Coordinates of C-alpha atoms in Angstrom, one line a residue:
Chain A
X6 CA -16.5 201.7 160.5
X7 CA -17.2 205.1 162.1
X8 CA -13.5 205.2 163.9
X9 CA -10.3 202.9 163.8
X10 CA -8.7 204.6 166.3
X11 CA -7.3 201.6 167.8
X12 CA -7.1 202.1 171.3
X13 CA -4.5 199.7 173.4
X14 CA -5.6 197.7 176.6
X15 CA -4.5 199.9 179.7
X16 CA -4.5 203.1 178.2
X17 CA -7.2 205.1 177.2
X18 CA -8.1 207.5 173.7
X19 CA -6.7 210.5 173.7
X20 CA -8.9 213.0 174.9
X21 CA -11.5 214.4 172.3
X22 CA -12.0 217.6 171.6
X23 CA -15.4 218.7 174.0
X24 CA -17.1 220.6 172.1
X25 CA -19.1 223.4 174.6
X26 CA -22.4 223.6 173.6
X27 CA -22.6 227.5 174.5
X28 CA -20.3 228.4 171.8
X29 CA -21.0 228.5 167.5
X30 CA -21.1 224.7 167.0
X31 CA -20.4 223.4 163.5
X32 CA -23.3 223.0 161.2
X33 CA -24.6 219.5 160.5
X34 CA -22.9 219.6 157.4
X35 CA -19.6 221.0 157.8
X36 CA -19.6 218.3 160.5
X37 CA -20.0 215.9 157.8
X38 CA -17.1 217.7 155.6
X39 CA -14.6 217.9 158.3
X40 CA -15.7 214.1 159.0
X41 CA -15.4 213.1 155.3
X42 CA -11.8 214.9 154.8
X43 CA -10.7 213.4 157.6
X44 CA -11.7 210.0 156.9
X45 CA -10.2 210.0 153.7
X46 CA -6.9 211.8 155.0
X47 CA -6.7 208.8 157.4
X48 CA -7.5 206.5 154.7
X49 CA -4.5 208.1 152.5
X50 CA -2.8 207.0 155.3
X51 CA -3.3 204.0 155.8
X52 CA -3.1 203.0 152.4
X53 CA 1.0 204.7 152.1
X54 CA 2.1 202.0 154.5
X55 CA 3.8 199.5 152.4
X56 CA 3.1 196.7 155.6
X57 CA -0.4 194.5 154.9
X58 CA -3.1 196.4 157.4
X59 CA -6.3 194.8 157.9
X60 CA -9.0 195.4 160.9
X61 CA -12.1 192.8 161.2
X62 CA -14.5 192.6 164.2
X63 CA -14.9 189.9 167.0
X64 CA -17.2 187.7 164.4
X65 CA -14.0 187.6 162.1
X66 CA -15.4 189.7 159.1
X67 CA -13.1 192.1 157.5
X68 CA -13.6 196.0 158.4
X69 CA -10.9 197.5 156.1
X70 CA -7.4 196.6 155.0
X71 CA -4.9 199.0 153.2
X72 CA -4.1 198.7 150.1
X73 CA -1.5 196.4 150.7
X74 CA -3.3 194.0 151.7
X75 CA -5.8 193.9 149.2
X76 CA -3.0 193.8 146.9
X77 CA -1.4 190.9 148.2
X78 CA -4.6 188.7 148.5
X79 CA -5.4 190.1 144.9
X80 CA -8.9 191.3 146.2
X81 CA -10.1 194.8 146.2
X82 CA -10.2 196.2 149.7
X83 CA -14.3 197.1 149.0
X84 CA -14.8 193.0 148.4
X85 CA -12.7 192.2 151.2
X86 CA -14.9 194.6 153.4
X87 CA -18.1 192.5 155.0
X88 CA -16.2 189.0 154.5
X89 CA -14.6 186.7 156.6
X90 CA -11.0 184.7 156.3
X91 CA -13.8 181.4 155.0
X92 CA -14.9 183.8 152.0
X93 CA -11.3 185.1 151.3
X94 CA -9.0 182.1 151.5
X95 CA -8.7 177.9 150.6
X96 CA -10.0 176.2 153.7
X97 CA -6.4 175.5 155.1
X98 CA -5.5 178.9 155.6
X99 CA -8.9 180.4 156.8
X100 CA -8.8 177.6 159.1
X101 CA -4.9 179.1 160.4
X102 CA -6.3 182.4 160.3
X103 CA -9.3 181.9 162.2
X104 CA -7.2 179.8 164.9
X105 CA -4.5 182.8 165.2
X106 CA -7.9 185.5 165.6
X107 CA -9.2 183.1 168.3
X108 CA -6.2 183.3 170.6
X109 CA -5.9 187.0 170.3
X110 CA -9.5 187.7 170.7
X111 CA -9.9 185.6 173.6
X112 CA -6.6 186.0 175.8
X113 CA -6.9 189.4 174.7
X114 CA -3.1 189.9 174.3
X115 CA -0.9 190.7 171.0
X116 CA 0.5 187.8 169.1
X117 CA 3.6 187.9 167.0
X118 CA 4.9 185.4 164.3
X119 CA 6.8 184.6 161.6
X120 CA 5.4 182.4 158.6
X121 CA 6.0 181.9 154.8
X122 CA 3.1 183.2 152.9
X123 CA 2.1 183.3 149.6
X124 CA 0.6 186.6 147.4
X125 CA -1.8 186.4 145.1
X126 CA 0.6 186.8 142.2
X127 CA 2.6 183.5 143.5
X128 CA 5.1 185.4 145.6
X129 CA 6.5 183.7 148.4
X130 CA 7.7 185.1 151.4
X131 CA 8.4 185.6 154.9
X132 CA 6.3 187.9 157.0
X133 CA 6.7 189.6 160.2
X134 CA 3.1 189.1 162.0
X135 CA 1.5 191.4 164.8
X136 CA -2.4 190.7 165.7
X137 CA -3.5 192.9 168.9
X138 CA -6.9 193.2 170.2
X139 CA -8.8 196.4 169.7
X140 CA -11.4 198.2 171.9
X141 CA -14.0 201.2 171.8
X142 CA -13.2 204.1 174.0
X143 CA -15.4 202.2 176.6
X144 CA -13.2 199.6 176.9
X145 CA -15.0 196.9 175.1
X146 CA -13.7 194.7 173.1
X147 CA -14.4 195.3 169.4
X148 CA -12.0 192.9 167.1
X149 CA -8.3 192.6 165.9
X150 CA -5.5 194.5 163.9
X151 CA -3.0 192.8 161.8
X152 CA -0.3 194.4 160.4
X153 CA 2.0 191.7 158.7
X154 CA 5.6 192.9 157.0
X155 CA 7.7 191.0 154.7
X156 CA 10.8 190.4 156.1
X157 CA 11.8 188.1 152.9
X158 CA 15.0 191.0 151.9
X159 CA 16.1 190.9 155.5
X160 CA 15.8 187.1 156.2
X161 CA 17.5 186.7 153.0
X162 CA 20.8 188.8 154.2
X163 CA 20.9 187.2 157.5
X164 CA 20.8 184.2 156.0
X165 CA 23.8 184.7 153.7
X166 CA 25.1 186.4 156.7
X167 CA 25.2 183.2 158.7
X168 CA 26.8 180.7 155.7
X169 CA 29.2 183.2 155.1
X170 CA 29.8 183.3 159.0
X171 CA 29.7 179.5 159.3
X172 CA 32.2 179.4 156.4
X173 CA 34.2 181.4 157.9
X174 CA 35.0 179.9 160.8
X175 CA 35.3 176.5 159.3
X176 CA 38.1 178.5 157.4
X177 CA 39.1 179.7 160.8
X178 CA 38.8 176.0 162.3
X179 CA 40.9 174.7 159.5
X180 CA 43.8 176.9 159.6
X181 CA 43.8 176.6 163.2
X182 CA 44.2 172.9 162.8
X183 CA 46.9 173.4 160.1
X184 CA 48.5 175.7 162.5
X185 CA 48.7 172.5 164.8
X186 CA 49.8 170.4 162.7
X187 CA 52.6 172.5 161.1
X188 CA 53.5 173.5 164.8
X189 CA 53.8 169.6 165.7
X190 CA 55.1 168.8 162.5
X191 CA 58.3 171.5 163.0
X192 CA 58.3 169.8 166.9
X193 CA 58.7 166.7 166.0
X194 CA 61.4 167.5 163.3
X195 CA 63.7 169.8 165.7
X196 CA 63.3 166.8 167.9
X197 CA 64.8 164.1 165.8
X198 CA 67.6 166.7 165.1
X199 CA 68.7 166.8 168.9
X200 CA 70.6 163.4 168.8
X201 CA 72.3 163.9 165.6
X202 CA 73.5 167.1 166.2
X203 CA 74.7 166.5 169.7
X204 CA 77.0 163.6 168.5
X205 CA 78.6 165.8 165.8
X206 CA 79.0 168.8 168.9
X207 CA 80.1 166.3 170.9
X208 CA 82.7 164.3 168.5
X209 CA 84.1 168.0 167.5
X210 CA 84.5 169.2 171.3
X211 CA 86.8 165.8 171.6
X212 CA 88.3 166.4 168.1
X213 CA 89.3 170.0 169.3
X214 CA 90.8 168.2 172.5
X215 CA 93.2 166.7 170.9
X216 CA 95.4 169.6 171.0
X217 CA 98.5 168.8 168.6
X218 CA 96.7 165.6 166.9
X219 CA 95.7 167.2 164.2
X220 CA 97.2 170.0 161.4
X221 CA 96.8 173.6 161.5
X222 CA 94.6 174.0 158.7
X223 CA 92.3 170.6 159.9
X224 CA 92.1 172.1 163.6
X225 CA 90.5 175.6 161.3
X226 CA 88.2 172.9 159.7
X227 CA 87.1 171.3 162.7
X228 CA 86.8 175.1 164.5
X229 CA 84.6 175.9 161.8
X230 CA 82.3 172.9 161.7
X231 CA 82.2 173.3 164.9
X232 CA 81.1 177.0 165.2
X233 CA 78.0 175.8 162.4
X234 CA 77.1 172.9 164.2
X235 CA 76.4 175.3 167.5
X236 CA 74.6 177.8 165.4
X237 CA 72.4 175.0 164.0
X238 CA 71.6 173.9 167.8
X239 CA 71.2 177.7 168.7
X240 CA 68.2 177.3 165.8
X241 CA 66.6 174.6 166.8
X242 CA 66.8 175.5 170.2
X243 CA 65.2 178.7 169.4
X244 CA 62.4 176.9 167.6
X245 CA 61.7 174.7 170.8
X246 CA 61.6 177.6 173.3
X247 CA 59.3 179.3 171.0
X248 CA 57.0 176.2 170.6
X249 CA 57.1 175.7 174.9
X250 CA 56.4 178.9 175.3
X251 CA 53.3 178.9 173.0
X252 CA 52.3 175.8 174.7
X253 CA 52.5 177.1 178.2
X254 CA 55.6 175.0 178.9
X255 CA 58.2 177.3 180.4
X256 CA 58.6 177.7 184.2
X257 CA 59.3 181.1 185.1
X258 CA 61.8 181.8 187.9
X259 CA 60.7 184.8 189.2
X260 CA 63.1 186.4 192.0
X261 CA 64.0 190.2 192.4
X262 CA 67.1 190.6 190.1
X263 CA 69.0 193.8 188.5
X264 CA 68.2 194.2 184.9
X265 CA 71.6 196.7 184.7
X266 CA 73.6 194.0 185.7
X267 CA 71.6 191.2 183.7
X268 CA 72.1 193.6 180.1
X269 CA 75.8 193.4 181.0
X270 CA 75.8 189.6 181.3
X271 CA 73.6 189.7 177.8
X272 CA 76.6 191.5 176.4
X273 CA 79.0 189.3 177.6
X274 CA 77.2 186.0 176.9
X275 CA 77.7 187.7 172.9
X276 CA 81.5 187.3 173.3
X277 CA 83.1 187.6 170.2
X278 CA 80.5 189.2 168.0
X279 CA 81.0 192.4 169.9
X280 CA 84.6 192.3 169.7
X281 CA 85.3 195.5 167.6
X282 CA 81.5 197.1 167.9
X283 CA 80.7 199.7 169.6
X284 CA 78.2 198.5 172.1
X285 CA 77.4 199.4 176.0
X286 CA 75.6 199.3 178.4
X287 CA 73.9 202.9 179.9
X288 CA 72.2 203.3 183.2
X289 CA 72.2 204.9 186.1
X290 CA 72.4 202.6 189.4
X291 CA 69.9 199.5 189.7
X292 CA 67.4 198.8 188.5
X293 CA 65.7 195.8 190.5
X294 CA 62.6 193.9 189.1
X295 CA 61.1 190.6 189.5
X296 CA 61.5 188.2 186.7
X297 CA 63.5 185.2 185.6
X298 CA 67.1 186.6 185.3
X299 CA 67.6 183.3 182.5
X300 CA 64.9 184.2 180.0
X301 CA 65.6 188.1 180.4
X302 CA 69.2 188.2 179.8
X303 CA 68.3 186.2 176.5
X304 CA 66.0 188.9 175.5
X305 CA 68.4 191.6 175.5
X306 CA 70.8 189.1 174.2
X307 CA 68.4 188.6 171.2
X308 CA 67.9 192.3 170.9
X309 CA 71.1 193.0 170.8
X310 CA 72.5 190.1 169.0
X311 CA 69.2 191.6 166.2
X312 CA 70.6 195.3 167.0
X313 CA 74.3 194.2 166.0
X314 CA 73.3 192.4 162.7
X315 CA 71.2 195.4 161.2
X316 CA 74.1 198.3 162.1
X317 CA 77.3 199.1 160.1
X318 CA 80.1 198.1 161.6
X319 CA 80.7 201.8 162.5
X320 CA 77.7 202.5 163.9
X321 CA 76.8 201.9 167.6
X322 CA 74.5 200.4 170.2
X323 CA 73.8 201.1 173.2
X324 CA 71.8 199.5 176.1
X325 CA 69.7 202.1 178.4
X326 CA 68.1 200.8 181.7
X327 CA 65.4 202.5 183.4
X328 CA 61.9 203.1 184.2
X329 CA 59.0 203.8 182.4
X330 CA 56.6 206.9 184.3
X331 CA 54.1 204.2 185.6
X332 CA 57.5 202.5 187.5
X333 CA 57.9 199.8 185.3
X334 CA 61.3 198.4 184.5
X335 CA 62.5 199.7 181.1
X336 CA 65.3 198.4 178.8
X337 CA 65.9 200.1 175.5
X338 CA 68.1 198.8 172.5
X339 CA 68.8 201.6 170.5
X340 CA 71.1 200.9 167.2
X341 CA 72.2 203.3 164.5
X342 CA 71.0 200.7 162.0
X343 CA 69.1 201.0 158.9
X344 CA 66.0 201.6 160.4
X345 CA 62.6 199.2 160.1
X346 CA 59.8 200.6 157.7
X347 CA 56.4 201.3 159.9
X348 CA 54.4 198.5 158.4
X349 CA 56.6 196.1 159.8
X350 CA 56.8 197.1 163.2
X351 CA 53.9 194.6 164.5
X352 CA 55.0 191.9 162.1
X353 CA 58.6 191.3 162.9
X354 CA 57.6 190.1 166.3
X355 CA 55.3 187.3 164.8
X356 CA 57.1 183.8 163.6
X357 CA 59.5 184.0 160.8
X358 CA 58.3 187.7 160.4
X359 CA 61.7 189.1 160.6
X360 CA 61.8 192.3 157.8
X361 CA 63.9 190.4 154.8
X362 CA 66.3 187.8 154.9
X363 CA 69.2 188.5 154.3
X364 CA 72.2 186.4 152.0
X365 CA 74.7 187.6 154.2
X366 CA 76.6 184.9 156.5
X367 CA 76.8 187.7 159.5
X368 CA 72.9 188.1 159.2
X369 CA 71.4 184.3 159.3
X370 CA 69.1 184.2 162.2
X371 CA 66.3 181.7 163.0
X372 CA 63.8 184.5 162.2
X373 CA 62.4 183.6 165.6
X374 CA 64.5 185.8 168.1
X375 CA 62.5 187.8 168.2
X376 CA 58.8 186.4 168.4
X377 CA 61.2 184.3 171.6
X378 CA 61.5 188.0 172.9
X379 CA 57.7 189.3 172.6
X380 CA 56.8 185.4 174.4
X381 CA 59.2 186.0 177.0
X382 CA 58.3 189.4 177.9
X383 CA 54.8 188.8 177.5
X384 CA 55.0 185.7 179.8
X385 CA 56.3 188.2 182.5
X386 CA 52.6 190.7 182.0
X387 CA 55.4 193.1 180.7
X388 CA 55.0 195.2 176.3
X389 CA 57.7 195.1 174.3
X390 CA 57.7 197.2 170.9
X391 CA 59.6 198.7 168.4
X392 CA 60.3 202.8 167.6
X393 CA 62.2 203.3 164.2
X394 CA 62.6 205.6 161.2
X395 CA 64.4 204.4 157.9
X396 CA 67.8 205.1 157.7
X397 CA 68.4 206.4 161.5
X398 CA 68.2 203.7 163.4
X399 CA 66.1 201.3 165.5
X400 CA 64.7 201.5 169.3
X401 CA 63.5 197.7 171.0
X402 CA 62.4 198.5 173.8
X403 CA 60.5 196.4 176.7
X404 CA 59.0 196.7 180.0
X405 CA 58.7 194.6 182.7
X406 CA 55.8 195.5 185.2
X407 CA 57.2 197.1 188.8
X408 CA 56.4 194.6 191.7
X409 CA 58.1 194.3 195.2
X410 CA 61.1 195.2 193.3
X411 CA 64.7 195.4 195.6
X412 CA 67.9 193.9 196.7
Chain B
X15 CA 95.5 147.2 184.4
X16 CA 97.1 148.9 187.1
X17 CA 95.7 149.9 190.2
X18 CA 95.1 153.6 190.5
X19 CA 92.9 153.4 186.8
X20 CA 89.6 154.3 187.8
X21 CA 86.1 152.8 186.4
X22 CA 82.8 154.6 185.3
X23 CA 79.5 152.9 184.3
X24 CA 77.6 154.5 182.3
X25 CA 73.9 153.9 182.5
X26 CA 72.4 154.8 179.2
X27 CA 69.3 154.0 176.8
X28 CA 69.9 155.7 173.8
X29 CA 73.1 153.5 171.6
X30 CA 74.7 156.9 170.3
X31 CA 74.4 159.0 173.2
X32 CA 76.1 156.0 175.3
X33 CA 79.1 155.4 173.0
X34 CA 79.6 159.7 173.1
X35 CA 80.0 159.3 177.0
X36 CA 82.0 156.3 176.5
X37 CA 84.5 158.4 174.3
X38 CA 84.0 161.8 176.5
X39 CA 84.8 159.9 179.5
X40 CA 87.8 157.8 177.2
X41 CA 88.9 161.4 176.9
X42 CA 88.8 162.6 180.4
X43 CA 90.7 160.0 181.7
X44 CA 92.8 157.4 179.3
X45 CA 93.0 154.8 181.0
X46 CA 89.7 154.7 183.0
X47 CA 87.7 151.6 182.6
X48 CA 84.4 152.2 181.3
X49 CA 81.2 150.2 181.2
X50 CA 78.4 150.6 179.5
X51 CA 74.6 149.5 180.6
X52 CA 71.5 149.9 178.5
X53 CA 69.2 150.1 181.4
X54 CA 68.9 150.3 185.5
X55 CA 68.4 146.6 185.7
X56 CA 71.3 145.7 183.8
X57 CA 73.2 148.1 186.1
X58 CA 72.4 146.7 189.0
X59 CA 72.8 142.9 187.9
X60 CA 76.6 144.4 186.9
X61 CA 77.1 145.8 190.3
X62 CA 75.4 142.6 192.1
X63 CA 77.2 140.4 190.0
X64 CA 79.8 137.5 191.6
X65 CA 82.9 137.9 192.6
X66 CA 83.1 141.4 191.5
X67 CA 86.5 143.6 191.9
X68 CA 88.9 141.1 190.7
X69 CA 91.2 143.8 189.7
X70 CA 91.2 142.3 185.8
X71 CA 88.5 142.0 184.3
X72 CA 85.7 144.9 185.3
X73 CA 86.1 146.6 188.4
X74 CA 83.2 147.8 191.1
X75 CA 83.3 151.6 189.4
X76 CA 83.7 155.2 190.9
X77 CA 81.3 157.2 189.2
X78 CA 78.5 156.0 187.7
X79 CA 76.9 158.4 184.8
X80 CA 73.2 157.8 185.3
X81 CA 70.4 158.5 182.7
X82 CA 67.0 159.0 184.2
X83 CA 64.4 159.0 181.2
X84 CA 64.9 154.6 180.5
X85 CA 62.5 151.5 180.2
X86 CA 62.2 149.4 183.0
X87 CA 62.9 151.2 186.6
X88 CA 64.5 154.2 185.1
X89 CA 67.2 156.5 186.8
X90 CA 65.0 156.9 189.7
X91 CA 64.4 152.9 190.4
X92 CA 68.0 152.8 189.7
X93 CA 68.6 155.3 192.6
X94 CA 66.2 153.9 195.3
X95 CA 68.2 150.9 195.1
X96 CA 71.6 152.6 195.2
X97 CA 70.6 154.5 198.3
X98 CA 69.6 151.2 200.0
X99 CA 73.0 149.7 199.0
X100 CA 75.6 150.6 202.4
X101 CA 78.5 148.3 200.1
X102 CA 78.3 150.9 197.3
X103 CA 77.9 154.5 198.9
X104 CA 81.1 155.1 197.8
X105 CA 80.3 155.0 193.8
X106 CA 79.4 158.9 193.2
X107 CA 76.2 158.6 191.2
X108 CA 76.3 161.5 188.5
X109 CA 72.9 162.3 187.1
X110 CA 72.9 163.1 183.3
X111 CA 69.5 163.7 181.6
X112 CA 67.9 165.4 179.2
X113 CA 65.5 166.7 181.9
X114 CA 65.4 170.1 183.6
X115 CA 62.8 169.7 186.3
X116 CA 63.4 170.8 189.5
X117 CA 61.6 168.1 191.3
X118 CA 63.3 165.4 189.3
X119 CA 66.7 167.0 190.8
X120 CA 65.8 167.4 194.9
X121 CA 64.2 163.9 194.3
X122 CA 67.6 162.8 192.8
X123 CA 70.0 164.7 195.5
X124 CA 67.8 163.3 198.4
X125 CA 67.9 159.9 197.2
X126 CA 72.1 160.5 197.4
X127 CA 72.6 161.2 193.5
X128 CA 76.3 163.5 193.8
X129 CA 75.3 165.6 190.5
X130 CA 72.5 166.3 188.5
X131 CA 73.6 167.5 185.3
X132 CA 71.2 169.0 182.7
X133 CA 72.3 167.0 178.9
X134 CA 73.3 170.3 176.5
X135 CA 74.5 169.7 172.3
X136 CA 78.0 169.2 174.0
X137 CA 78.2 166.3 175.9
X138 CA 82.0 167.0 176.6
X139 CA 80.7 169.6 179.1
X140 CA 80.0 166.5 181.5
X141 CA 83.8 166.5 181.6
X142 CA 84.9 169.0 184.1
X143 CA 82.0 167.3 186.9
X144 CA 83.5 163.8 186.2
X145 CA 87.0 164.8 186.6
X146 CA 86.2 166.5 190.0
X147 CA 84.1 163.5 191.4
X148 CA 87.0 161.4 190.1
X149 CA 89.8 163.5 192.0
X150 CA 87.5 163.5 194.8
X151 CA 87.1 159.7 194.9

């Protein structure tokens, strides 16, 4: 084989060297040196590249192959030289080999494919295929390359890739499902507790009525069973807005309202749990936004209700109303409190994510106040977040987007 | 019996939750007569039924304290009777459900309901409507 420069369809060699026959042309022989180094540079070459390179002619008879090659078919590259696929290989896979030369050789176009072979030494593995056509620098058509690389490693990875992947998301399926269940599960329970509950609200309300009926320390009794019985329905009503709000559920009654004077109703819907605090409102006029007045004034309720439990008795709260820089409708909760450590800041918004429970009667909460705040917000296109360092305090703050905001 | 007691029906599925009105509306007023029905059709066979107002026994009531959510007809079925009923348009027909849609409540109004109450944990907060409908009658 005098040249393997393997020139593509379209394109033509690169340009050789003329050589002008006025000038000192080479002698005959160091023509033959320069041709000899070269040959065995490009044969160095060739035989460095780790993929299987072999070259045979339109009759299908081997030209040269790299070392790799010969390696893998366990036959030197000098005996594979001057044979065919027939002489090289069982009849089954001459017979492929000779089908895969056909198609390249006569539609003349590159053919790629992947197929499990097997080396000499019993190897199997998976090989990357290209065969492309060849031509002389006149154009015509003189036989086929194939370089083949083994893609075994790589196949291997993607493989483990993909069960690992698959298993995964049947992981991912099956938590989601537990998720469901749990969710309907904790539905259904809450749901069954409505009745009870309301009859012993109900049968202390009429106990309560009966002013006079009963002694001093019973009406205390009933007072106090009374005040439980509400927080329990406060919980379980907590745990059904959550769950309708996940599910879509909750109808939004959007109308322009003022968030200064919806804070002060939050305030006041906290009654006696602020008797004695120091808690207030600040802001400066209105501040008019569209949202559902209901759901809002229960956030900062909830914020504030959260604010009041985690600050000393001496310490304050206030409420500021404003707006953000981009216009959007800003309430901030800022307590004197003992301050949230930073890697809780996302996860006291989730379910039941609220920092540490605490013993303490003052401090029971559903652990879901606040995951009813981030849905609520949320369900208005409005961010809600938390700023706090350890020991100086907590910020809640949330905005609600600006829309055709006024009275 | 005397004359100026009043009478309230209450309309309600659920056992517990009927005997709670019966004793919040007991408390409201001592000596009203109250009636319980488990269902719209029983309501209205107690309003249709003969010789009714006879001063003693069960008398045609004032209010009637209407669940919507029931077997059969339902609040709503009960309602599109009531408002073809010209004899009974004086009964104020209080609406007290455990649902919060808006739709249920203009389809309730327009079909002559007096109240639509939403059903909290306290049923006793029905009180203060049923007094007023009562001192209104």
């Amino acid at each position: 084989m005098t040249s393997s420069k393997v020139r593509n369809k379209r394109g033509t060699a690169p340009s050789a060297p003329r050589s002008g026959g006025a000038e000192q042309a080479p002698s005959v022989s160091e023509r033959s040196d320069e041709f000899i180094r070269r040959r065995s540079e490009l044969r160095a070459v060739i035989d460095a590249i780790p993929d299987l390179i072999s070259v045979k002619d339109r009759d299908g008879v081997y030209r040269l192959c790299n070392e790799s090659f010969s390696e893998y078919i366990g036959i030197k590259p000098r005996l594979v030289v001057g044979k065919t696929d027939a002489e090289l290989f069982e009849e089954e896979e001459a017979c492929r080999r000779s089908e895969h030369d056909h198609l390249v050789l006569d539609r003349e176009e590159t053919l790629r494919n992947e197929s499990w072979e097997k080396s000499a030494d019993g190897q199997r593995g998976l090989f990357d295929t290209l065969e492309a056509p060849f031509y002389s620098f006149e154009g015509q058509l003189l036989g086929l390359i194939e370089v083949s690389r083994d893609i075994t490693e790589r196949h291997r990875m993607e493989e483990e890739l993909r069960q690992t992947h698959d298993q995964l998301n049947a992981q991912y399926e099956q938590s989601k499902e537990l998720e469901v269940l749990k969710d309907s599960l904790t539905h259904m329970l809450v749901h069954d507790m409505r009745t009870p509950l309301t009859g012993i609200i109900t049968s202390l309300q009429l106990l309560q009525m009966d002013v006079g009926a009963l002694g001093e320390d019973s009406e205390e009794d009933v007072t106090r069973a009374l005040r439980s019985a509400t927080l329990l329905a406060q919980m379980i009503n907590g745990v059904l807005d959550v769950n309708k709000m996940e599910a879509g559920d909750m109808k939004l009654d959007i109308r322009p309202h003022d968030l200064v004077k919806a804070s002060r109703a939050a305030l006041d819907s906290l009654g006696a749990v602020t008797n004695d605090r120091d808690v207030a409102v600040e802001a400066e006029g209105e501040v008019w936004t569209d949202c559902d007045e209901t759901l809002v004034t229960r956030v900062v309720t909830n914020l504030v209700a959260n604010a009041l439990r985690f600050t000393p008795a001496d310490g304050s709260v206030r409420v500021g109303v404003g707006r953000s820089e981009d216009g959007s409708a800003r309430v901030e909760v800022r307590d004197t409190g003992e301050g949230i450590p930073a890697e809780y800041h996302e996860r006291i918004f989730e379910k039941f994510g609220q920092v540490a429970s605490t013993k303490d009667q003052v401090n029971r909460s559903t652990g879901l106040g606040l995951t009813f705040c981030k849905l609520a917000v949320e369900a208005h296109g409005g961010r809600i977040g938390v700023t706090s360092q350890v020991d100086e305090g907590s910020t809640f703050w949330f905005e609600l987007p600006a829309q055709g905001a006024g009275p | 019996m005397n004359d100026t007691s009043h009478s309230i029906l209450v309309v309600e599925d659920d056992p517990h939750q009927a005997t709670l009105l019966k004793r919040v509306c007991s408390r409201g007023d001592p000596q009203a007569h109250v009636h319980v029905t488990r269902s719209a059709e029983e309501a209205i066979a107690y309003l249709n039924r003969p010789g009714p107002d006879t001063g003693v026994a069960s008398p045609v009531p004032d209010i009637i304290l209407l669940d919507v959510l029931m077997e059969g007809i339902g609040g709503l079925g009960f309602l599109e009777w009531y408002s073809q009923q010209p004899t009974f348009q004086h009964i104020h027909v209080v609406v007290f459900t455990s649902s919060s849609d808006d739709d249920l409540a203009r389809r309730c109004m327009s079909l002559g309901a007096r109240e639509f109450i939403v059903k909290s944990w306290d049923f006793t907060e029905v009180l203060p409507v049923l007094l007023q409908n009562l001192a209104d009658r």
